[in-house]
Each structure stands twice: as structure tokens, then as C-alpha cells.
PDB file of C-alpha atoms in Angstrom:
ATOM      1  CA  UNK T   1     -19.955   9.157 -26.934  1.00 82.00           C
ATOM      2  CA  UNK T   2     -21.004  12.092 -24.763  1.00 88.00           C
ATOM      3  CA  UNK T   3     -19.939  11.292 -21.197  1.00 91.00           C
ATOM      4  CA  UNK T   4     -20.503  14.595 -19.406  1.00 94.00           C
ATOM      5  CA  UNK T   5     -22.219  17.917 -19.977  1.00 95.00           C
ATOM      6  CA  UNK T   6     -21.444  21.190 -18.235  1.00 96.00           C
ATOM      7  CA  UNK T   7     -23.571  24.187 -19.036  1.00 96.00           C
ATOM      8  CA  UNK T   8     -26.675  26.116 -17.995  1.00 97.00           C
ATOM      9  CA  UNK T   9     -29.954  24.458 -17.072  1.00 96.00           C
ATOM     10  CA  UNK T  10     -32.236  25.981 -19.707  1.00 96.00           C
ATOM     11  CA  UNK T  11     -35.459  24.001 -19.219  1.00 93.00           C
ATOM     12  CA  UNK T  12     -36.825  21.552 -16.681  1.00 90.00           C
ATOM     13  CA  UNK T  13     -39.964  19.624 -17.590  1.00 87.00           C
ATOM     14  CA  UNK T  14     -39.808  16.373 -15.588  1.00 84.00           C
ATOM     15  CA  UNK T  15     -38.368  13.984 -16.587  1.00 85.00           C
ATOM     16  CA  UNK T  16     -36.857  15.974 -19.486  1.00 91.00           C
ATOM     17  CA  UNK T  17     -34.194  18.688 -19.304  1.00 94.00           C
ATOM     18  CA  UNK T  18     -32.414  20.954 -21.718  1.00 96.00           C
ATOM     19  CA  UNK T  19     -28.848  21.953 -20.874  1.00 97.00           C
ATOM     20  CA  UNK T  20     -27.386  24.855 -22.834  1.00 97.00           C
ATOM     21  CA  UNK T  21     -23.715  24.266 -23.616  1.00 96.00           C
ATOM     22  CA  UNK T  22     -22.211  27.240 -25.449  1.00 95.00           C
ATOM     23  CA  UNK T  23     -25.454  27.922 -27.289  1.00 95.00           C
ATOM     24  CA  UNK T  24     -26.281  24.285 -28.090  1.00 95.00           C
ATOM     25  CA  UNK T  25     -29.268  22.825 -26.242  1.00 96.00           C
ATOM     26  CA  UNK T  26     -28.862  19.180 -25.250  1.00 96.00           C
ATOM     27  CA  UNK T  27     -32.077  17.379 -24.359  1.00 96.00           C
ATOM     28  CA  UNK T  28     -31.750  14.735 -21.651  1.00 96.00           C
ATOM     29  CA  UNK T  29     -33.964  12.433 -19.672  1.00 94.00           C
ATOM     30  CA  UNK T  30     -33.117  11.936 -16.006  1.00 95.00           C
ATOM     31  CA  UNK T  31     -34.305   9.767 -13.107  1.00 92.00           C
ATOM     32  CA  UNK T  32     -36.283  11.614 -10.470  1.00 89.00           C
ATOM     33  CA  UNK T  33     -33.461  11.131  -7.953  1.00 88.00           C
ATOM     34  CA  UNK T  34     -31.336  13.378 -10.175  1.00 92.00           C
ATOM     35  CA  UNK T  35     -34.193  15.815 -10.787  1.00 89.00           C
ATOM     36  CA  UNK T  36     -34.558  16.494  -7.047  1.00 86.00           C
ATOM     37  CA  UNK T  37     -30.969  17.696  -6.865  1.00 89.00           C
ATOM     38  CA  UNK T  38     -30.864  20.035  -9.847  1.00 92.00           C
ATOM     39  CA  UNK T  39     -30.235  23.765  -9.455  1.00 92.00           C
ATOM     40  CA  UNK T  40     -32.739  26.388 -10.544  1.00 92.00           C
ATOM     41  CA  UNK T  41     -33.328  27.048 -14.214  1.00 94.00           C
ATOM     42  CA  UNK T  42     -30.685  29.489 -15.448  1.00 95.00           C
ATOM     43  CA  UNK T  43     -27.978  28.217 -13.101  1.00 96.00           C
ATOM     44  CA  UNK T  44     -24.852  26.169 -13.974  1.00 97.00           C
ATOM     45  CA  UNK T  45     -25.200  22.391 -13.955  1.00 96.00           C
ATOM     46  CA  UNK T  46     -22.921  19.407 -14.579  1.00 96.00           C
ATOM     47  CA  UNK T  47     -24.362  15.999 -15.452  1.00 97.00           C
ATOM     48  CA  UNK T  48     -22.738  12.658 -16.145  1.00 96.00           C
ATOM     49  CA  UNK T  49     -24.368  11.223 -19.244  1.00 96.00           C
ATOM     50  CA  UNK T  50     -25.016   7.986 -21.066  1.00 96.00           C
ATOM     51  CA  UNK T  51     -25.705   8.121 -24.791  1.00 93.00           C
ATOM     52  CA  UNK T  52     -27.880   5.613 -26.623  1.00 90.00           C
ATOM     53  CA  UNK T  53     -27.630   5.600 -30.413  1.00 86.00           C
ATOM     54  CA  UNK T  54     -30.590   4.180 -32.310  1.00 84.00           C
ATOM     55  CA  UNK T  55     -31.481   4.174 -35.980  1.00 84.00           C
ATOM     56  CA  UNK T  56     -34.074   6.879 -35.453  1.00 86.00           C
ATOM     57  CA  UNK T  57     -32.554   8.902 -32.596  1.00 84.00           C
ATOM     58  CA  UNK T  58     -29.560   9.730 -30.420  1.00 88.00           C
ATOM     59  CA  UNK T  59     -30.739   9.738 -26.806  1.00 92.00           C
ATOM     60  CA  UNK T  60     -29.017  11.220 -23.762  1.00 95.00           C
ATOM     61  CA  UNK T  61     -29.642  10.237 -20.153  1.00 96.00           C
ATOM     62  CA  UNK T  62     -28.268  12.423 -17.370  1.00 96.00           C
ATOM     63  CA  UNK T  63     -27.196  11.667 -13.809  1.00 96.00           C
ATOM     64  CA  UNK T  64     -26.047  13.781 -10.886  1.00 93.00           C
ATOM     65  CA  UNK T  65     -23.308  11.328  -9.864  1.00 91.00           C
ATOM     66  CA  UNK T  66     -21.162   8.783 -11.681  1.00 92.00           C
ATOM     67  CA  UNK T  67     -22.514   6.141  -9.290  1.00 89.00           C
ATOM     68  CA  UNK T  68     -26.033   6.732 -10.602  1.00 92.00           C
ATOM     69  CA  UNK T  69     -24.807   6.387 -14.176  1.00 94.00           C
ATOM     70  CA  UNK T  70     -23.038   3.128 -13.320  1.00 91.00           C
ATOM     71  CA  UNK T  71     -26.249   1.769 -11.804  1.00 91.00           C
ATOM     72  CA  UNK T  72     -28.161   2.746 -14.956  1.00 94.00           C
ATOM     73  CA  UNK T  73     -25.580   0.923 -17.077  1.00 93.00           C
ATOM     74  CA  UNK T  74     -25.795  -2.176 -14.893  1.00 89.00           C
ATOM     75  CA  UNK T  75     -29.582  -2.213 -15.233  1.00 91.00           C
ATOM     76  CA  UNK T  76     -29.773  -1.816 -19.002  1.00 92.00           C
ATOM     77  CA  UNK T  77     -27.308  -4.693 -19.443  1.00 89.00           C
ATOM     78  CA  UNK T  78     -29.951  -7.047 -18.056  1.00 87.00           C
ATOM     79  CA  UNK T  79     -32.299  -8.918 -20.358  1.00 84.00           C
ATOM     80  CA  UNK T  80     -35.640  -7.189 -20.699  1.00 83.00           C
ATOM     81  CA  UNK T  81     -34.524  -3.950 -19.022  1.00 88.00           C
ATOM     82  CA  UNK T  82     -34.439  -0.913 -21.270  1.00 90.00           C
ATOM     83  CA  UNK T  83     -33.724   2.721 -20.385  1.00 91.00           C
ATOM     84  CA  UNK T  84     -37.379   3.444 -19.513  1.00 90.00           C
ATOM     85  CA  UNK T  85     -37.615   0.651 -16.929  1.00 90.00           C
ATOM     86  CA  UNK T  86     -34.159   1.504 -15.571  1.00 91.00           C
ATOM     87  CA  UNK T  87     -35.232   5.126 -15.035  1.00 91.00           C
ATOM     88  CA  UNK T  88     -38.461   3.982 -13.360  1.00 89.00           C
ATOM     89  CA  UNK T  89     -36.493   1.810 -10.926  1.00 89.00           C
ATOM     90  CA  UNK T  90     -34.037   4.616 -10.191  1.00 89.00           C
ATOM     91  CA  UNK T  91     -36.836   7.174  -9.805  1.00 88.00           C
ATOM     92  CA  UNK T  92     -38.674   5.148  -7.173  1.00 82.00           C
ATOM     93  CA  UNK T  93     -35.575   4.087  -5.258  1.00 83.00           C
ATOM     94  CA  UNK T  94     -32.337   5.828  -4.353  1.00 84.00           C
ATOM     95  CA  UNK T  95     -29.160   3.979  -5.395  1.00 85.00           C
ATOM     96  CA  UNK T  96     -28.523   2.741  -1.858  1.00 85.00           C
ATOM     97  CA  UNK T  97     -32.123   1.642  -1.411  1.00 84.00           C
ATOM     98  CA  UNK T  98     -31.999  -0.419  -4.602  1.00 86.00           C
ATOM     99  CA  UNK T  99     -28.641  -1.956  -3.654  1.00 84.00           C
ATOM    100  CA  UNK T 100     -29.939  -2.904  -0.199  1.00 85.00           C
ATOM    101  CA  UNK T 101     -33.098  -4.335  -1.771  1.00 85.00           C
ATOM    102  CA  UNK T 102     -31.014  -6.566  -4.041  1.00 87.00           C
ATOM    103  CA  UNK T 103     -28.619  -7.609  -1.292  1.00 85.00           C
ATOM    104  CA  UNK T 104     -31.603  -8.575   0.882  1.00 87.00           C
ATOM    105  CA  UNK T 105     -33.314 -10.256  -2.115  1.00 89.00           C
ATOM    106  CA  UNK T 106     -36.523  -8.355  -1.305  1.00 87.00           C
ATOM    107  CA  UNK T 107     -38.890  -8.458  -4.298  1.00 88.00           C
ATOM    108  CA  UNK T 108     -41.786  -6.774  -2.488  1.00 87.00           C
ATOM    109  CA  UNK T 109     -40.446  -3.275  -3.148  1.00 83.00           C
ATOM    110  CA  UNK T 110     -39.570  -3.842  -6.805  1.00 87.00           C
ATOM    111  CA  UNK T 111     -43.029  -5.078  -7.785  1.00 86.00           C
ATOM    112  CA  UNK T 112     -44.475  -1.662  -6.898  1.00 84.00           C
ATOM    113  CA  UNK T 113     -42.481  -0.056  -9.708  1.00 84.00           C
ATOM    114  CA  UNK T 114     -44.516   0.193 -12.941  1.00 83.00           C
ATOM    115  CA  UNK T 115     -43.472  -2.443 -15.460  1.00 82.00           C
ATOM    116  CA  UNK T 116     -42.046  -4.806 -12.823  1.00 85.00           C
ATOM    117  CA  UNK T 117     -44.114  -7.909 -12.124  1.00 87.00           C
ATOM    118  CA  UNK T 118     -43.297 -10.660  -9.647  1.00 88.00           C
ATOM    119  CA  UNK T 119     -41.338 -12.776 -12.141  1.00 88.00           C
ATOM    120  CA  UNK T 120     -39.405  -9.761 -13.424  1.00 88.00           C
ATOM    121  CA  UNK T 121     -38.583  -8.663  -9.878  1.00 89.00           C
ATOM    122  CA  UNK T 122     -37.316 -12.107  -8.933  1.00 90.00           C
ATOM    123  CA  UNK T 123     -35.208 -12.300 -12.092  1.00 89.00           C
ATOM    124  CA  UNK T 124     -33.730  -8.837 -11.440  1.00 88.00           C
ATOM    125  CA  UNK T 125     -32.775  -9.814  -7.905  1.00 90.00           C
ATOM    126  CA  UNK T 126     -31.010 -12.964  -9.083  1.00 89.00           C
ATOM    127  CA  UNK T 127     -29.156 -11.260 -11.933  1.00 87.00           C
ATOM    128  CA  UNK T 128     -28.122  -8.227  -9.866  1.00 87.00           C
ATOM    129  CA  UNK T 129     -27.052 -10.109  -6.739  1.00 84.00           C
ATOM    130  CA  UNK T 130     -23.524 -10.904  -7.926  1.00 79.00           C
ATOM    131  CA  UNK T 131     -23.132  -7.528  -9.643  1.00 76.00           C
ATOM    132  CA  UNK T 132     -23.935  -5.656  -6.429  1.00 75.00           C
ATOM    133  CA  UNK T 133     -21.662  -7.635  -4.080  1.00 69.00           C
ATOM    134  CA  UNK T 134     -18.935  -4.998  -4.382  1.00 65.00           C
ATOM    135  CA  UNK T 135     -21.315  -2.052  -4.084  1.00 69.00           C
ATOM    136  CA  UNK T 136     -21.254  -0.276  -0.745  1.00 57.00           C
ATOM    137  CA  UNK T 137     -24.212   1.648   0.565  1.00 51.00           C
ATOM    138  CA  UNK T 138     -23.888   5.090   2.071  1.00 46.00           C
ATOM    139  CA  UNK T 139     -25.633   5.990   5.357  1.00 41.00           C
ATOM    140  CA  UNK T 140     -26.386   9.470   4.030  1.00 37.00           C
ATOM    141  CA  UNK T 141     -29.462   9.909   1.880  1.00 36.00           C
ATOM    142  CA  UNK T 142     -29.637  12.415  -0.943  1.00 35.00           C
ATOM    143  CA  UNK T 143     -30.837  15.880  -0.031  1.00 35.00           C
ATOM    144  CA  UNK T 144     -33.758  17.396  -1.842  1.00 34.00           C
ATOM    145  CA  UNK T 145     -32.885  20.571  -3.703  1.00 36.00           C
ATOM    146  CA  UNK T 146     -35.965  22.521  -4.666  1.00 37.00           C
ATOM    147  CA  UNK T 147     -36.616  25.695  -6.566  1.00 40.00           C
ATOM    148  CA  UNK T 148     -39.271  26.580  -4.055  1.00 42.00           C
ATOM    149  CA  UNK T 149     -42.642  27.967  -5.084  1.00 40.00           C
ATOM    150  CA  UNK T 150     -42.528  30.548  -7.836  1.00 38.00           C
ATOM    151  CA  UNK T 151     -44.950  33.458  -7.814  1.00 36.00           C
ATOM    152  CA  UNK T 152     -45.667  32.791 -11.480  1.00 35.00           C
ATOM    153  CA  UNK T 153     -46.356  29.087 -11.031  1.00 37.00           C
ATOM    154  CA  UNK T 154     -49.732  28.027  -9.718  1.00 42.00           C
ATOM    155  CA  UNK T 155     -50.299  24.973  -7.547  1.00 49.00           C
ATOM    156  CA  UNK T 156     -52.358  23.374 -10.298  1.00 64.00           C
ATOM    157  CA  UNK T 157     -49.427  23.753 -12.725  1.00 80.00           C
ATOM    158  CA  UNK T 158     -47.034  22.024 -10.321  1.00 80.00           C
ATOM    159  CA  UNK T 159     -49.549  19.229  -9.766  1.00 82.00           C
ATOM    160  CA  UNK T 160     -50.075  18.802 -13.507  1.00 81.00           C
ATOM    161  CA  UNK T 161     -46.293  18.577 -14.038  1.00 83.00           C
ATOM    162  CA  UNK T 162     -46.044  15.975 -11.274  1.00 82.00           C
ATOM    163  CA  UNK T 163     -48.845  13.862 -12.736  1.00 82.00           C
ATOM    164  CA  UNK T 164     -47.285  14.095 -16.198  1.00 82.00           C
ATOM    165  CA  UNK T 165     -43.900  12.981 -14.862  1.00 82.00           C
ATOM    166  CA  UNK T 166     -45.399   9.976 -13.081  1.00 82.00           C
ATOM    167  CA  UNK T 167     -47.247   8.926 -16.224  1.00 83.00           C
ATOM    168  CA  UNK T 168     -43.988   9.154 -18.197  1.00 80.00           C
ATOM    169  CA  UNK T 169     -42.475   6.676 -15.713  1.00 79.00           C
ATOM    170  CA  UNK T 170     -45.181   4.136 -16.524  1.00 78.00           C
ATOM    171  CA  UNK T 171     -47.848   4.785 -13.922  1.00 80.00           C
ATOM    172  CA  UNK T 172     -51.449   4.821 -15.103  1.00 79.00           C
ATOM    173  CA  UNK T 173     -53.076   8.294 -15.274  1.00 80.00           C
ATOM    174  CA  UNK T 174     -55.549   7.352 -12.520  1.00 80.00           C
ATOM    175  CA  UNK T 175     -52.728   6.123 -10.271  1.00 80.00           C
ATOM    176  CA  UNK T 176     -50.661   9.244 -10.883  1.00 80.00           C
ATOM    177  CA  UNK T 177     -53.553  11.626 -10.227  1.00 84.00           C
ATOM    178  CA  UNK T 178     -54.604   9.748  -7.101  1.00 83.00           C
ATOM    179  CA  UNK T 179     -51.057   9.718  -5.706  1.00 82.00           C
ATOM    180  CA  UNK T 180     -50.605  13.465  -6.172  1.00 83.00           C
ATOM    181  CA  UNK T 181     -54.058  14.228  -4.788  1.00 85.00           C
ATOM    182  CA  UNK T 182     -53.305  12.162  -1.660  1.00 84.00           C
ATOM    183  CA  UNK T 183     -50.336  14.337  -0.620  1.00 84.00           C
ATOM    184  CA  UNK T 184     -51.266  16.314   2.509  1.00 81.00           C
ATOM    185  CA  UNK T 185     -50.553  20.039   2.709  1.00 73.00           C
ATOM    186  CA  UNK T 186     -49.389  20.180  -0.908  1.00 73.00           C
ATOM    187  CA  UNK T 187     -50.218  23.843  -1.432  1.00 74.00           C
ATOM    188  CA  UNK T 188     -47.035  25.714  -2.361  1.00 76.00           C
ATOM    189  CA  UNK T 189     -44.965  22.588  -3.054  1.00 80.00           C
ATOM    190  CA  UNK T 190     -42.882  22.477  -6.219  1.00 81.00           C
ATOM    191  CA  UNK T 191     -43.421  19.802  -8.860  1.00 81.00           C
ATOM    192  CA  UNK T 192     -40.204  18.082  -7.716  1.00 81.00           C
ATOM    193  CA  UNK T 193     -41.463  17.865  -4.143  1.00 81.00           C
ATOM    194  CA  UNK T 194     -44.826  16.552  -5.323  1.00 84.00           C
ATOM    195  CA  UNK T 195     -43.155  13.901  -7.491  1.00 84.00           C
ATOM    196  CA  UNK T 196     -40.877  12.806  -4.647  1.00 81.00           C
ATOM    197  CA  UNK T 197     -43.753  12.515  -2.162  1.00 84.00           C
ATOM    198  CA  UNK T 198     -45.944  10.683  -4.681  1.00 84.00           C
ATOM    199  CA  UNK T 199     -43.266   8.132  -5.532  1.00 83.00           C
ATOM    200  CA  UNK T 200     -42.412   7.518  -1.907  1.00 78.00           C
ATOM    201  CA  UNK T 201     -46.090   6.996  -1.166  1.00 77.00           C
ATOM    202  CA  UNK T 202     -46.585   4.504  -3.987  1.00 75.00           C
ATOM    203  CA  UNK T 203     -43.353   2.556  -3.439  1.00 73.00           C
ATOM    204  CA  UNK T 204     -43.715   2.294   0.344  1.00 63.00           C
ATOM    205  CA  UNK T 205     -47.303   1.026   0.372  1.00 61.00           C
TER     206      UNK T 205
END
């Protein structure tokens, strides 16, 4: 099993990354909460990873902190929750937000995540309640690390990347496009900033 990668961030196409480790490019999929905190392309990066081995593929999922990886592992242990749904949950909610949601047994937030209906949300809350009793929440929220606007990247390119990332999480194309279009003063924002604002807007409605 591959548990950690340390190398150079070679490509960043949300939600997919390629990390170059001594000339070998490892492709990973990450939750948006990890994406926000990545360095610029070409800079060193360390990610905690979870490997899924299937008959047709070996898949790697990357996380900025071990705590995020542990949450991912808790989620995929649940019936009916695969890696895609786990990433969608973790992309819309920070670790602490999800833990607080479970501890408060609040299904209203979960049902706004694509792929989570009312029955699924209620089941997740029941199954996760005991698992999260020992989890402590941190008062500090994660900081957004952004590349900043690049002279070579147009606003339309950043918006297209943001829409594509939202669709990959399970949102319908119309929903994704509408969410990105609704962001005020989005000129000059990076794709990561657009994704973050879009998700916050859709989850908090």
C-alpha cells in the first residue's frame, strides 16, 4: 500500500493531481478541501494517501492531513458509501464541519451534497454518530492557499475548470454552471477560489 507521497506537484486539474516522485508521475484524486491548500505547480508537496486496488485499476486518493485520510476511511467503511461520495462529502464540508454535523445529527446540510438523499443522510448520521464520539473539532478553519491569477490563464478557463470539478463531484452541469455564474466579483479568481465559493454557496443554501 502507498501511504504517503512526497515529490513535486506536476499537474493540477481539479479534482485530479499528478505528483512527480523521482521521475514517476502518480495520479491522485483529492477532496476540494485538500485542493485549496496545495502549493503552486512545480513546488514540493507531501500528501497522505489511500490506495484502492480494483481488478481494472489501482487508484490513489490524496489528503493534506492524516485526519482527512482517517475521515475518508471512516466514510468508505459505511454501506453504500464509495470513494466518489466520500470525496463529495469532504469537498462540501471541512472535517470539523462534518463532525459537528454528525454530532448534532443535522441531516439538512448533508442532503445538499450530490448523491445524498434524505434516507442516506439519516443513515449516515446514525452510523457515524458512535464513530465520531472521540473526534474533537478544532476552532481554526483551514486557510485557503491559492496560486493567484496567472497572466496566461483567462477567467473563462478558471471558470471552466471550476464547472468541470463540480460536475466530477456529482453536481448536474446546469447546477455547476449556475453556481459558478452566481459568484460576485469573480474576475481574476483562481479555479480553486471559484470552486470553494461555489460549494459554499450550494451547501449553505
